[in-house]
Every structure is written in structure tokens, then in C-alpha cells.
Amino acid sequence: MTYDVTIVGAGHNGLVAACYLAKSGLKTLVLEGREVVGGGAVTEEIHPGFRCSTLDHAAGPFSSQVAADLNLARHGLEMITPETRVLALAPDGRHGCIYNDVGRTVSEIEKFSANDAKSYPEFVNSFSRIGRVLAPLLSMTPPSIDQPTKTDLWHLGKVGLAFRGLGKKDEYRLLRWAPMAVADLVAEWFETELLRATVAARGIHGAFAGPWSAGTSLGLLWQAAMDGSAIGAASYPKGGMGGLSQALANAAKAAGAEIRTSARVAQISGAYADKPKVVLESGEEIEARAIVSNADPRTTFLKLVDPIDLEPGFLLKMRNYRAPGVVAKLNLALDGLPKFRGVEDTAKLSGRIHIGPEIDYLERAFDAAKYGEFSADPYLDITIPSLGDSSLAPAGKHVMSIHAQFAPYKLRNGDWTTRGEEFAGIVINKLEAYAPGIRELIIAGDLITPLDLEQKYGLRGGHIHHGEQTLDQFFTFRPLIGWAQYRTPLKRLYLCGAGTHPGGGLTGLPGANAAREIARDFKERKV
Ligand SMILES: Cc1cc2nc3c(=O)[nH]c(=O)nc-3n(C[C@H](O)[C@H](O)[C@H](O)COP(=O)(O)OP(=O)(O)OC[C@H]3O[C@@H](n4cnc5c(N)ncnc54)[C@H](O)[C@@H]3O)c2cc1C
């Protein structure tokens, strides 16, 4: 049977693309290499009775437009959004909480600094206004640099008008901030180190960068475009991140798409001509009119496509696409709720928990990665999703998900197969310093290293976002300049994953944008 579209990978973006393409009447097949759908958005059992979001632990946030278009609530998606965004811990036992509610947050900040408490509302409002102007860019196909179409110009014109509507102060802020080091930006607003570091962490999350690296403020602006705030919210699907993927898979199947798991694609061939096909590791060959890759750009072009099909200039640029992984993930099954020093109210643990109390701490953590070593004092972003979702652990017990950075993919001494345990020990020691006694609560644990991210989860180089999200790999430059419109030099091969605009995170937007372009090409009989 020949399909209109074969999608390689059932990450959430592959599934979103499948939903839209099947809804537009195209016969769509999704091939997932792993035994479960979801890519980064999966929930798996880490110990009998304990289920944890294996990789992602807080949604991007997922696009409300995509959720509504695909009717995900009807297909089982239920989101849990705690009032606490982030609990920031200081080594001396003090802590500060950032809530969705600005007034409540101001009261928390007052404990540290009256000046910061005064600045915070304007900080939030300014990012919210700027975020509103940037938001339309997220669901837009980046314009072609060489030949912008009338639609490209129309959309950009609308953004330009909104930009003019910001007023001079915010206009200048937006232009100044994007290339700035996030450490400089937060220092302009706040004097409390803990607050500076907690806000700045969003700019370096998943990136091979420290807070003093140029361009790291971009992460805050992009976060604001996605959910109106520079400080990422904690938002979980019920049942863990796999709950989102299951709802997407249900929606895709209801729209007529076929999904096959344990079907790893070994090769994409013939996509430059009229008969593209994928070859599975089993040797099975499947033809389609178009192939869409949800795998990251380097996996797609440096592993799945025969280099002979590609022009050397393109190949060289793809080899220079930067995707150095810096994150390891530790998932723990706990015998009870850990007690963090100084934190009495357990509701404060329901969002993200931040360990990385100073800008210098974060920068030093990055320094280690720069020189090929994992950090002895890593920056940790933690969630305890079982606090808000009792389906994840037996009564009274918990699962804890720890995003540990910096853990570079390439180690100067030794490798991840021999040194993973050592890093897990460092992370647990760090947790113990903030939550004494946690070690005794650990029933089971699973460390996922950057090497595992490559070998098991298909992320070449172990980068959590399929590639760095820096100014040179952004918008019209993502993944490469000239190829930001989900099309590729091979006329029947498209990209739909986080390596395309608007990048990583569980937003569903790369998949939705790609599907729109692919459906248009089918309609205009270009494929
Ligand atoms: C450790 C970690 C923590 C993260 N934390 C967060 C978080 O808290 N919040 C957030 O919003 N984002 C987070 N992210 C980022 C987020 O996971 C990604 O941005 C997102 O998963 C990208 O979705 P995707 O569908 O584009 O690709 P992926 O989720 O990577 O999916 C790609 C799919 O393609 C499949 N595939 C690859 N090659 C082949 C092949 N040859 N044949 C068949 N199938 C193939 C893979 O198995 C995978 O299922 C995290 C990522 C990681 C790794």
C-alpha cells in the first residue's frame, strides 16, 4: 500500500503533523523506532507502581490553538497547572517562590529585597507586552530570505505594526535584549542573586551556554512569546508527559492516520525524485508521495539520507549545525515526600524546583562543560509530579524528575558508560544538601545520560532541543538559512521536529507549521 505521507518518528511534533495531515485528507503513516510513541514526551514505569515522565517534565507550554484544533481534551488530554511556577532554593535554607499570581510573588520577593519586589510587576508586564508581539511569529512559517512571498510580507507587516504599537521603551528593550547575555539583563532588573539566577536559568535551559554567554536573553523572550511570562510555568498532563502523546496518538488515529511502533527507519531514499521510500531496519520498504522527518536535522541528513543525494555545500552546513547535548536526566522513585530545608508548605513543591542559587554558580556549572567535564555543582530543575497526580505513584510515595545540567555529551576523560554513576552520585549529593534525608527515601533511580539520549532516544549529539536555539539557529535560520520553511533540498522530504521553527519544547508548533506547508504543497500539486 502506498501512502501520501510517511512520517519518520512519533515524537509529539510528528504526531501533531500526522493529525493535521490526516485531517486534510492525506493517507498518513507514522513510523516510530521505539516501542512507545511520544519521543521526549513519554511516561514510563521506573519501578513497579512508579511512573515518571522519562525525559520532559513540564510542557512547553503546549499550544492552546493546536490543542483546540485537534480537540485533545476529547482525546483524553487533561492538564494540571499548579499555582507555583518555581520554588528557588538557597544553600542557607532560605527560599523564594514565583507564583502565577504576581501579587503573591511580590510578597515572596519582599523577604529578600524591597527594590526587587517593586521591579517585579514591571518586569512581568514588560515581558508580557513583548511576548504578545512575538507570539504570532511562533505559528508563522519563517519568510524566505531570497524570495519572500506576499503572505510572508503580510505576516511580517502585521508583526511590524504590533512592534510599533509597543511604544518606544518596550521597542528598545526588545531590540536590546535579544542579543544580550541573560546575566546582564537580570542584573538590570534585580539585586537579589537568587532571583537573578532563577530567572536567568530559563535563558540557558538545555543550552551549551552559561548566563554570561551572548544571546542567552533570547530564551526569556521566546518563553514570553509562548506563555506571556519570561519564567516558565510548570504544567503537566495528567498521567505524565505520555498523557499528551497518548491524546495526540488517539487524535491522529481518529483522523485516519496509521501509527506503527518498533519500526525504526534505517534509510530515506529517492526523496529527490518522484518515488521516495523509507527502508526499515527490518528491511521492509515503504513508499509514499512525501516523507516527513520528525528526527533531528543531523540524524535526518547525516544518518538517514544517503550523502550522495545531497549537495556538498548543504552537507557542510548541516555538519556545522550545532547540537551539543548538556543535559542528563535522573528519575527517582521515592518512599515518601522529601523535606526541603526551610520549606514547610508542600504546595510550594508542586511546580518546578530550582537549584542554582547564583549567576556565578550557573556560569561555573557551564565552565565544566566548556572544558569537557560534567559539573561538580550542577544546575538542577526538579519536579515532583506525583504531588498533583496520584496516578503516578502508590499512596504516600512519590516520583521525582531531575533535569541536571551541565553534563556534556563529549567528556574529555572517560565516557558516559563508565562515568554515569559518578554523575548520578553528584546529583544525589546536591539533592541531599537541600533536602537532607532524601537519600534514604530512594527506592529506585534511573539516570539517562546524553549518550543514552542519542542511542536510545535518537537525539544525535544528545541535544534536548534537536539543536542549539541561538540567534544563528533561529527563525529564518532554523535549521539552516534558506531551509527554514520545513522543506529541504530533497523535494519530497520535509522536516517537522524541534530542529525547525519555533524550536524545542512541548509546543506542538513545529509539527503544526510543517503540516500546513506540506498540505499546501499537496494542494498545489508540488508533490
Ligand atoms: C532530558 C530532556 C528533558 C526535556 N525537558 C523538557 C521539558 O521539561 N519541557 C519541554 O517543553 N521540553 C523538554 N525537552 C525538550 C523536548 O523533549 C523536545 O523539544 C521535544 O521532545 C521535541 O519534540 P519532537 O517531536 O520534535 O521530537 P522528539 O520528541 O525527539 O521525537 C522524535 C521521535 O523520532 C523518533 N525517531 C528518531 N529517529 C527515528 C528513526 N530512524 N526511525 C523511527 N523513529 C525515529 C524518536 O524515537 C522520537 O520518538 C526535554 C528533552 C529532553 C531530552
Coordinates of C-alpha atoms and ligand atoms in Angstrom, one line a residue:
M1 CA 0.0 0.0 0.0
T2 CA 1.4 3.4 -0.9
Y3 CA 0.9 6.4 1.4
D4 CA 0.6 10.1 0.7
V5 CA 2.9 10.9 3.6
T6 CA 5.2 8.8 5.8
I7 CA 6.3 10.5 9.0
V8 CA 9.6 9.2 10.5
G9 CA 9.2 9.5 14.3
A10 CA 6.2 9.7 16.6
G11 CA 7.5 12.5 18.8
H12 CA 4.8 15.0 19.8
N13 CA 5.6 17.1 16.7
G14 CA 5.4 14.0 14.4
L15 CA 2.0 13.2 15.9
V16 CA 0.7 16.8 15.6
A17 CA 1.8 16.8 11.9
A18 CA 0.1 13.4 11.4
C19 CA -3.2 14.8 12.9
Y20 CA -3.3 17.8 10.7
L21 CA -2.2 15.9 7.5
A22 CA -4.7 13.1 8.1
K23 CA -7.4 15.7 8.8
S24 CA -6.6 17.3 5.4
G25 CA -7.4 14.0 3.7
L26 CA -3.9 12.7 3.2
K27 CA -3.2 9.0 3.8
T28 CA -0.7 9.2 6.6
L29 CA 1.6 6.6 8.2
V30 CA 3.8 7.3 11.3
L31 CA 6.8 5.1 11.9
E32 CA 8.2 5.2 15.4
G33 CA 11.5 3.5 16.2
R34 CA 10.8 3.0 19.9
E35 CA 8.1 0.7 21.3
V36 CA 6.2 3.8 22.6
V37 CA 5.0 7.0 20.9
G38 CA 5.9 10.4 22.2
G39 CA 9.7 10.9 21.8
G40 CA 10.6 13.3 24.6
A41 CA 7.0 13.2 25.9
V42 CA 6.7 9.7 27.4
T43 CA 5.7 8.3 30.8
E44 CA 7.4 5.0 31.7
E45 CA 7.5 2.8 34.7
I46 CA 10.8 3.3 36.6
H47 CA 9.9 0.8 39.3
P48 CA 6.8 -1.4 39.9
G49 CA 4.0 1.1 40.6
F50 CA 6.0 4.2 39.9
R51 CA 5.5 6.0 36.6
C52 CA 7.6 9.0 35.7
S53 CA 7.9 11.4 32.7
T54 CA 11.1 9.9 31.4
L55 CA 12.5 13.0 29.7
D56 CA 10.4 16.2 29.6
H57 CA 8.8 17.1 32.8
A58 CA 6.9 20.4 32.2
A59 CA 5.1 21.2 29.0
G60 CA 6.5 23.8 26.7
P61 CA 3.6 25.2 27.1
F62 CA 1.7 23.2 24.6
S63 CA -0.1 25.5 22.0
S64 CA -3.7 26.1 23.1
Q65 CA -4.5 26.6 19.4
V66 CA -3.2 23.2 18.4
A67 CA -4.9 21.6 21.4
A68 CA -8.2 23.1 20.3
D69 CA -7.8 22.3 16.6
L70 CA -7.2 18.7 17.4
N71 CA -9.8 18.5 20.2
L72 CA -7.2 17.0 22.5
A73 CA -9.4 17.2 25.6
R74 CA -11.9 14.9 23.9
H75 CA -9.0 12.5 23.1
G76 CA -8.0 12.3 26.8
L77 CA -5.7 15.3 27.5
E78 CA -6.1 16.8 30.9
M79 CA -3.6 19.5 32.0
I80 CA -2.6 20.2 35.6
T81 CA -1.2 23.7 36.2
P82 CA -0.1 24.3 39.8
E83 CA -0.2 27.9 41.2
T84 CA 3.5 27.6 41.9
R85 CA 5.8 28.2 38.9
V86 CA 9.2 27.9 40.6
L87 CA 10.5 27.3 44.1
A88 CA 14.0 28.7 44.2
L89 CA 16.2 27.3 47.0
A90 CA 19.2 29.0 48.6
P91 CA 22.0 26.9 50.3
D92 CA 21.4 28.7 53.6
G93 CA 17.8 27.2 53.8
R94 CA 16.1 30.4 52.5
H95 CA 13.8 30.1 49.6
G96 CA 11.6 32.2 47.3
C97 CA 8.6 31.2 45.3
I98 CA 7.4 32.5 41.9
Y99 CA 3.7 32.1 41.5
N100 CA 1.4 32.6 38.6
D101 CA -0.1 35.4 40.7
V102 CA 2.1 38.5 40.6
G103 CA 0.9 39.9 43.9
R104 CA 1.8 36.7 45.8
T105 CA 5.2 36.6 44.1
V106 CA 5.9 40.2 45.2
S107 CA 5.2 39.3 48.8
E108 CA 7.8 36.5 48.5
I109 CA 10.3 38.7 46.9
E110 CA 9.9 41.3 49.7
K111 CA 11.5 38.8 52.0
F112 CA 14.7 39.4 50.1
S113 CA 14.6 43.0 48.7
A114 CA 12.1 45.8 48.6
N115 CA 13.6 47.1 45.4
D116 CA 13.2 43.8 43.6
A117 CA 9.6 43.5 44.9
K118 CA 9.0 46.9 43.3
S119 CA 10.6 46.0 40.0
Y120 CA 9.0 42.6 39.6
P121 CA 5.5 43.7 38.3
E122 CA 7.0 45.9 35.6
F123 CA 9.4 43.1 34.7
V124 CA 6.4 40.8 34.3
N125 CA 4.3 43.4 32.4
S126 CA 7.1 44.3 30.0
F127 CA 7.8 40.7 29.1
S128 CA 4.1 40.1 28.7
R129 CA 3.7 43.0 26.3
I130 CA 6.7 42.0 24.3
G131 CA 5.6 38.3 24.3
R132 CA 2.3 39.3 22.8
V133 CA 4.1 41.0 19.9
L134 CA 6.4 38.0 19.3
A135 CA 3.7 35.3 19.8
P136 CA 2.4 35.5 16.2
L137 CA 5.9 34.6 14.9
L138 CA 5.6 31.2 16.6
S139 CA 2.9 29.9 14.4
M140 CA 4.3 31.5 11.3
T141 CA 6.4 29.9 8.6
P142 CA 9.6 31.9 8.6
P143 CA 9.8 34.0 5.5
S144 CA 12.2 33.1 2.7
I145 CA 15.2 35.5 2.7
D146 CA 15.7 35.2 -1.0
Q147 CA 12.1 35.2 -2.3
P148 CA 9.6 36.4 0.4
T149 CA 6.1 35.7 -0.8
K150 CA 3.2 38.2 -0.4
T151 CA 1.9 36.1 2.5
D152 CA 5.4 36.3 4.2
L153 CA 5.4 40.1 3.8
W154 CA 1.8 40.4 5.0
H155 CA 2.6 38.4 8.2
L156 CA 5.8 40.3 8.8
G157 CA 4.0 43.6 8.3
K158 CA 1.5 42.6 10.9
V159 CA 4.3 41.9 13.4
G160 CA 6.0 45.1 12.4
L161 CA 2.8 47.1 13.2
A162 CA 2.4 45.3 16.5
F163 CA 6.1 46.2 17.3
R164 CA 5.3 49.9 16.6
G165 CA 2.4 49.6 19.0
L166 CA 4.7 48.6 21.8
G167 CA 5.8 52.1 22.4
K168 CA 9.4 53.4 22.4
K169 CA 10.5 51.9 25.7
D170 CA 9.5 48.3 25.0
E171 CA 10.6 48.6 21.4
Y172 CA 14.2 49.5 22.5
R173 CA 14.0 46.8 25.2
L174 CA 13.2 44.1 22.6
L175 CA 15.9 45.2 20.2
R176 CA 18.5 45.5 23.0
W177 CA 17.6 42.3 24.9
A178 CA 17.7 39.6 22.2
P179 CA 21.5 39.6 21.8
M180 CA 22.3 40.3 25.4
A181 CA 23.8 37.9 28.0
V182 CA 20.9 37.0 30.3
A183 CA 23.2 37.7 33.4
D184 CA 23.3 41.4 32.2
L185 CA 19.6 41.5 31.6
V186 CA 18.6 40.2 35.1
A187 CA 21.1 42.5 36.7
E188 CA 19.3 45.5 35.2
W189 CA 16.1 44.4 37.0
F190 CA 17.0 42.7 40.3
E191 CA 19.6 42.9 43.0
T192 CA 18.9 39.5 44.7
E193 CA 21.2 36.8 43.5
L194 CA 18.7 34.0 44.0
L195 CA 16.1 35.8 41.9
R196 CA 18.6 36.8 39.2
A197 CA 19.8 33.2 38.9
T198 CA 16.2 31.7 38.9
V199 CA 15.1 34.0 36.1
A200 CA 18.4 33.7 34.1
A201 CA 18.2 29.9 34.2
R202 CA 15.4 30.0 31.6
G203 CA 17.9 31.5 29.2
I204 CA 20.4 28.6 29.4
H205 CA 17.9 25.7 29.9
G206 CA 19.2 22.9 27.7
A207 CA 21.8 25.2 26.1
F208 CA 25.6 24.9 25.7
A209 CA 25.8 28.3 27.3
G210 CA 26.2 30.0 30.6
P211 CA 24.4 33.1 31.8
W212 CA 27.3 35.2 30.6
S213 CA 27.1 33.9 27.1
A214 CA 25.9 36.4 24.5
G215 CA 22.3 35.9 23.2
T216 CA 21.0 33.9 26.2
S217 CA 18.3 36.5 26.9
L218 CA 16.6 35.2 23.8
G219 CA 15.4 32.2 25.8
L220 CA 13.4 34.6 28.1
L221 CA 11.9 36.4 25.2
W222 CA 10.8 33.2 23.5
Q223 CA 9.4 31.9 26.7
A224 CA 7.4 35.1 27.0
A225 CA 6.1 34.7 23.4
M226 CA 4.9 31.2 24.3
D227 CA 3.2 31.8 27.6
G228 CA 3.3 35.5 28.3
S229 CA 6.0 35.2 31.0
A230 CA 9.8 35.0 31.0
I231 CA 9.6 32.5 33.8
G232 CA 8.4 29.1 32.5
A233 CA 5.3 27.7 34.2
A234 CA 5.0 24.2 35.4
S235 CA 2.2 22.5 33.5
Y236 CA 1.8 18.7 33.4
P237 CA -0.6 16.4 31.5
K238 CA -2.4 14.0 33.8
G239 CA -0.6 10.7 33.6
G240 CA 2.7 12.5 32.9
M241 CA 4.0 13.7 29.6
G242 CA 2.9 10.5 28.0
G243 CA -0.6 11.7 28.6
L244 CA -0.1 14.3 25.9
S245 CA 1.4 11.9 23.4
Q246 CA -1.4 9.4 24.0
A247 CA -4.0 12.1 23.4
L248 CA -2.2 13.1 20.2
A249 CA -2.0 9.4 19.0
N250 CA -5.7 9.0 19.7
A251 CA -6.4 12.1 17.7
A252 CA -4.2 11.0 14.8
K253 CA -5.8 7.6 14.6
A254 CA -9.3 9.1 14.8
A255 CA -8.4 11.4 11.9
G256 CA -7.3 8.3 9.9
A257 CA -3.6 8.1 10.4
E258 CA -1.8 4.8 10.9
I259 CA 0.9 4.5 13.6
R260 CA 3.4 1.8 13.8
T261 CA 5.8 1.5 16.8
S262 CA 9.1 -0.6 16.9
A263 CA 9.5 0.4 13.3
R264 CA 12.9 2.1 13.1
V265 CA 13.8 3.7 9.8
A266 CA 17.3 2.9 8.6
Q267 CA 17.2 4.9 5.4
I268 CA 15.3 7.6 3.5
S269 CA 15.9 7.3 -0.2
G270 CA 14.7 8.7 -3.6
A271 CA 13.3 11.8 -2.0
Y272 CA 15.0 13.9 -4.6
A273 CA 12.8 12.1 -7.2
D274 CA 9.3 11.0 -7.6
K275 CA 9.4 7.7 -5.7
P276 CA 10.6 8.3 -2.2
K277 CA 10.7 5.5 0.2
V278 CA 11.9 4.6 3.7
V279 CA 13.7 1.4 4.5
L280 CA 13.1 0.0 7.9
E281 CA 15.8 -1.7 10.0
S282 CA 13.9 -4.9 9.3
G283 CA 14.5 -4.4 5.6
E284 CA 10.9 -3.6 4.8
E285 CA 10.5 -0.8 2.3
I286 CA 7.6 1.7 2.3
E287 CA 6.8 4.1 -0.5
A288 CA 5.0 7.4 -0.1
R289 CA 4.5 10.6 -2.1
A290 CA 6.3 12.5 0.6
I291 CA 8.4 11.8 3.6
V292 CA 8.4 14.0 6.7
S293 CA 11.2 13.6 9.3
N294 CA 10.5 14.2 13.0
A295 CA 14.0 13.1 13.7
D296 CA 16.5 15.9 14.4
P297 CA 18.1 17.5 11.4
R298 CA 21.5 15.9 11.9
T299 CA 20.0 12.4 12.2
T300 CA 17.9 13.1 9.2
F301 CA 20.7 14.3 6.8
L302 CA 23.8 12.8 8.3
K303 CA 22.4 9.4 9.1
L304 CA 19.1 8.6 7.3
V305 CA 19.7 10.2 3.9
D306 CA 22.5 8.9 1.6
P307 CA 25.1 11.7 1.4
I308 CA 25.2 11.2 -2.4
D309 CA 21.7 12.6 -2.6
L310 CA 22.8 15.9 -1.1
E311 CA 24.8 18.8 -2.5
P312 CA 28.2 19.1 -0.6
G313 CA 27.5 22.7 0.4
F314 CA 24.3 21.7 2.2
L315 CA 26.1 18.8 3.8
L316 CA 28.8 21.0 5.1
K317 CA 26.3 23.5 6.6
M318 CA 24.4 20.6 8.2
R319 CA 27.7 19.3 9.7
N320 CA 28.1 22.8 11.2
Y321 CA 24.6 22.8 12.7
R322 CA 25.3 22.8 16.5
A323 CA 23.7 20.3 18.7
P324 CA 25.9 19.5 21.7
G325 CA 23.9 17.9 24.5
V326 CA 24.5 19.2 28.0
V327 CA 21.6 17.6 30.0
A328 CA 21.3 14.4 31.9
K329 CA 18.0 13.2 33.5
L330 CA 17.6 11.4 36.8
N331 CA 14.3 9.9 37.7
L332 CA 13.7 8.7 41.2
A333 CA 11.1 6.5 42.9
L334 CA 10.8 7.8 46.5
D335 CA 9.4 6.2 49.6
G336 CA 7.9 9.5 50.7
L337 CA 7.9 13.2 50.1
P338 CA 11.4 14.7 50.7
K339 CA 11.6 17.5 53.1
F340 CA 13.5 20.5 51.7
R341 CA 15.2 22.7 54.3
G342 CA 13.1 25.6 55.3
V343 CA 10.1 24.7 53.2
E344 CA 7.1 23.8 55.3
D345 CA 4.3 24.3 52.8
T346 CA 4.3 21.3 50.4
A347 CA 2.2 23.3 47.8
K348 CA 5.4 25.1 47.1
L349 CA 6.9 21.9 45.8
S350 CA 4.2 21.4 43.2
G351 CA 5.8 23.5 40.4
R352 CA 9.5 23.4 39.3
I353 CA 12.1 23.4 42.0
H354 CA 15.3 25.3 41.1
I355 CA 18.8 24.6 42.4
G356 CA 21.3 27.0 41.1
P357 CA 21.3 29.9 43.5
E358 CA 23.7 32.4 41.9
I359 CA 24.7 33.6 38.5
D360 CA 28.3 32.6 39.2
Y361 CA 27.1 29.1 40.3
L362 CA 25.4 28.7 36.9
E363 CA 28.3 30.0 35.0
R364 CA 30.8 27.7 36.8
A365 CA 28.5 24.8 36.1
F366 CA 28.8 25.7 32.4
D367 CA 32.5 26.2 32.7
A368 CA 32.9 22.5 33.4
A369 CA 31.0 21.6 30.2
K370 CA 33.1 24.0 28.2
Y371 CA 36.2 22.0 29.2
G372 CA 34.7 18.6 28.6
E373 CA 33.7 17.7 32.2
F374 CA 30.4 17.4 34.0
S375 CA 29.7 19.9 36.7
A376 CA 30.5 19.0 40.3
D377 CA 27.8 21.5 41.2
P378 CA 25.2 21.1 38.6
Y379 CA 22.1 23.3 38.0
L380 CA 19.0 21.2 38.8
D381 CA 15.5 21.7 37.6
I382 CA 13.2 19.4 39.6
T383 CA 9.6 18.3 39.6
I384 CA 7.6 16.0 41.8
P385 CA 4.6 15.4 39.5
S386 CA 3.1 12.8 41.9
L387 CA 2.2 15.7 44.2
G388 CA -0.6 16.7 41.8
D389 CA -1.2 13.4 40.1
S390 CA -1.8 10.4 42.3
S391 CA -1.8 8.0 39.3
L392 CA 2.0 8.2 39.1
A393 CA 3.0 6.6 42.4
P394 CA 1.4 4.4 45.2
A395 CA -0.3 6.4 48.0
G396 CA 2.3 8.2 50.2
K397 CA 5.1 7.6 47.7
H398 CA 6.4 9.9 45.0
V399 CA 8.3 10.2 41.8
M400 CA 10.9 12.9 41.3
S401 CA 12.2 14.1 37.9
I402 CA 15.6 15.9 37.8
H403 CA 16.9 17.7 34.8
A404 CA 20.7 18.0 35.6
Q405 CA 22.8 20.5 33.7
F406 CA 25.8 20.7 32.8
A407 CA 26.5 17.1 31.6
P408 CA 28.3 17.5 28.2
Y409 CA 27.8 14.8 25.6
K410 CA 31.5 14.7 25.0
L411 CA 33.7 14.0 28.0
R412 CA 37.4 14.8 28.0
N413 CA 38.2 11.9 30.4
G414 CA 36.4 8.6 30.1
D415 CA 32.9 8.3 28.7
W416 CA 29.3 8.1 29.9
T417 CA 29.1 4.3 30.0
T418 CA 31.7 4.3 32.7
R419 CA 31.1 7.7 34.4
G420 CA 27.3 7.9 34.6
E421 CA 27.2 6.5 38.2
E422 CA 29.6 9.2 39.3
F423 CA 27.4 12.0 37.9
A424 CA 24.3 10.4 39.5
G425 CA 26.2 10.5 42.8
I426 CA 26.9 14.2 42.4
V427 CA 23.3 14.9 41.7
I428 CA 22.1 12.9 44.7
N429 CA 24.7 14.7 46.9
K430 CA 23.4 18.0 45.7
L431 CA 19.8 17.0 46.5
E432 CA 20.9 15.8 49.9
A433 CA 22.4 19.2 50.7
Y434 CA 19.0 20.8 50.1
A435 CA 16.7 18.0 51.2
P436 CA 18.5 16.1 54.0
G437 CA 17.4 12.5 54.2
I438 CA 16.4 12.2 50.6
R439 CA 19.0 9.5 50.0
E440 CA 17.2 7.2 52.4
L441 CA 13.9 7.7 50.5
I442 CA 15.3 6.5 47.2
I443 CA 13.7 3.2 46.2
A444 CA 15.0 3.1 42.6
G445 CA 16.6 5.5 40.2
D446 CA 17.3 5.8 36.5
L447 CA 20.0 8.1 35.1
I448 CA 19.7 9.0 31.4
T449 CA 22.9 10.4 30.1
P450 CA 23.4 12.5 26.9
L451 CA 24.8 9.3 25.3
D452 CA 21.5 7.5 26.2
L453 CA 19.6 10.4 24.6
E454 CA 21.5 9.7 21.4
Q455 CA 21.5 5.9 21.5
K456 CA 18.0 5.2 22.9
Y457 CA 16.0 8.3 22.1
G458 CA 17.6 9.1 18.7
L459 CA 18.9 12.6 19.6
R460 CA 22.2 12.9 17.7
G461 CA 24.7 14.6 20.0
G462 CA 22.2 14.3 22.8
H463 CA 20.7 17.8 22.4
I464 CA 17.3 18.1 24.1
H465 CA 16.0 20.6 21.6
H466 CA 17.4 18.9 18.4
G467 CA 20.0 21.7 18.2
E468 CA 21.1 24.9 19.9
Q469 CA 18.5 27.7 19.9
T470 CA 20.8 30.6 19.4
L471 CA 20.3 33.6 17.2
D472 CA 22.2 31.9 14.3
Q473 CA 19.9 28.8 14.5
F474 CA 16.7 30.6 15.0
F475 CA 13.6 31.6 13.0
T476 CA 14.7 32.0 9.3
F477 CA 18.0 30.3 10.3
R478 CA 16.4 27.1 11.8
P479 CA 17.8 24.6 11.0
L480 CA 19.7 26.4 8.2
I481 CA 19.4 29.7 6.4
G482 CA 17.4 29.1 3.2
W483 CA 15.8 25.9 4.6
A484 CA 13.5 27.3 7.4
Q485 CA 10.2 26.5 5.7
Y486 CA 10.0 22.8 6.6
R487 CA 11.1 21.9 3.0
T488 CA 14.6 20.5 2.3
P489 CA 16.9 20.3 -0.7
L490 CA 15.2 17.0 -1.5
K491 CA 11.8 18.0 -2.9
R492 CA 9.8 15.1 -1.3
L493 CA 11.5 15.3 2.1
Y494 CA 10.2 17.7 4.8
L495 CA 11.2 18.3 8.4
C496 CA 8.6 18.7 11.3
G497 CA 10.6 18.4 14.5
A498 CA 12.2 20.7 17.1
G499 CA 15.1 21.4 14.8
T500 CA 12.7 23.6 12.8
H501 CA 11.0 26.9 13.8
P502 CA 9.9 27.6 16.5
G503 CA 12.2 25.0 18.0
G504 CA 12.2 22.8 21.1
G505 CA 9.8 22.3 23.9
L506 CA 6.5 20.6 24.0
T507 CA 4.6 23.2 22.0
G508 CA 3.4 21.2 19.0
L509 CA 4.1 24.2 16.8
P510 CA 6.9 22.9 14.5
G511 CA 4.6 19.9 13.7
A512 CA 1.6 22.2 13.0
N513 CA 3.5 24.7 10.9
A514 CA 5.2 21.9 8.9
A515 CA 1.8 20.2 8.3
R516 CA 0.4 23.5 6.9
E517 CA 3.3 23.8 4.4
I518 CA 3.1 20.1 3.4
A519 CA -0.7 20.2 2.9
R520 CA -0.2 23.3 0.7
D521 CA 2.3 21.6 -1.5
F522 CA 0.0 18.7 -1.9
K523 CA -2.9 21.0 -2.8
E524 CA -0.7 22.9 -5.3
R525 CA 0.4 19.5 -6.7
K526 CA 4.1 20.2 -6.0
V527 CA 4.4 16.7 -4.6
Ligands
LIG1 C1 16.0 15.1 29.0 C2 15.1 16.0 28.3 C3 14.3 16.9 29.1 C4 13.4 17.8 28.5 N1 12.6 18.6 29.3 C5 11.7 19.3 28.7 C6 10.7 19.9 29.4 O1 10.6 19.8 30.7 N2 9.7 20.7 28.8 C7 9.7 20.8 27.4 O2 8.9 21.5 26.9 N3 10.7 20.2 26.7 C8 11.6 19.5 27.3 N4 12.5 18.8 26.5 C9 12.6 19.1 25.1 C10 11.5 18.3 24.3 O3 11.6 16.9 24.6 C11 11.7 18.4 22.8 O4 11.9 19.7 22.4 C12 10.6 17.7 22.1 O5 10.5 16.4 22.5 C13 10.8 17.7 20.6 O6 9.7 17.0 20.1 P1 9.8 16.4 18.7 O7 8.5 15.7 18.4 O8 10.2 17.4 17.7 O9 11.0 15.3 18.8 P2 11.2 14.1 19.7 O10 10.4 14.2 20.9 O11 12.7 14.0 19.9 O12 10.7 12.9 18.8 C14 11.4 12.4 17.7 C15 10.9 11.0 17.5 O13 11.5 10.4 16.4 C16 11.9 9.1 16.7 N5 12.9 8.7 15.7 C17 14.1 9.2 15.6 N6 14.8 8.6 14.6 C18 14.0 7.6 14.1 C19 14.1 6.6 13.1 N7 15.2 6.5 12.4 N8 13.1 5.8 12.9 C20 11.9 6.0 13.6 N9 11.7 6.8 14.5 C21 12.8 7.7 14.8 C22 12.3 9.1 18.1 O14 12.3 7.8 18.7 C23 11.3 10.0 18.7 O15 10.2 9.3 19.1 C24 13.4 17.9 27.1 C25 14.1 17.0 26.3 C26 14.9 16.1 26.9 C27 15.7 15.1 26.1

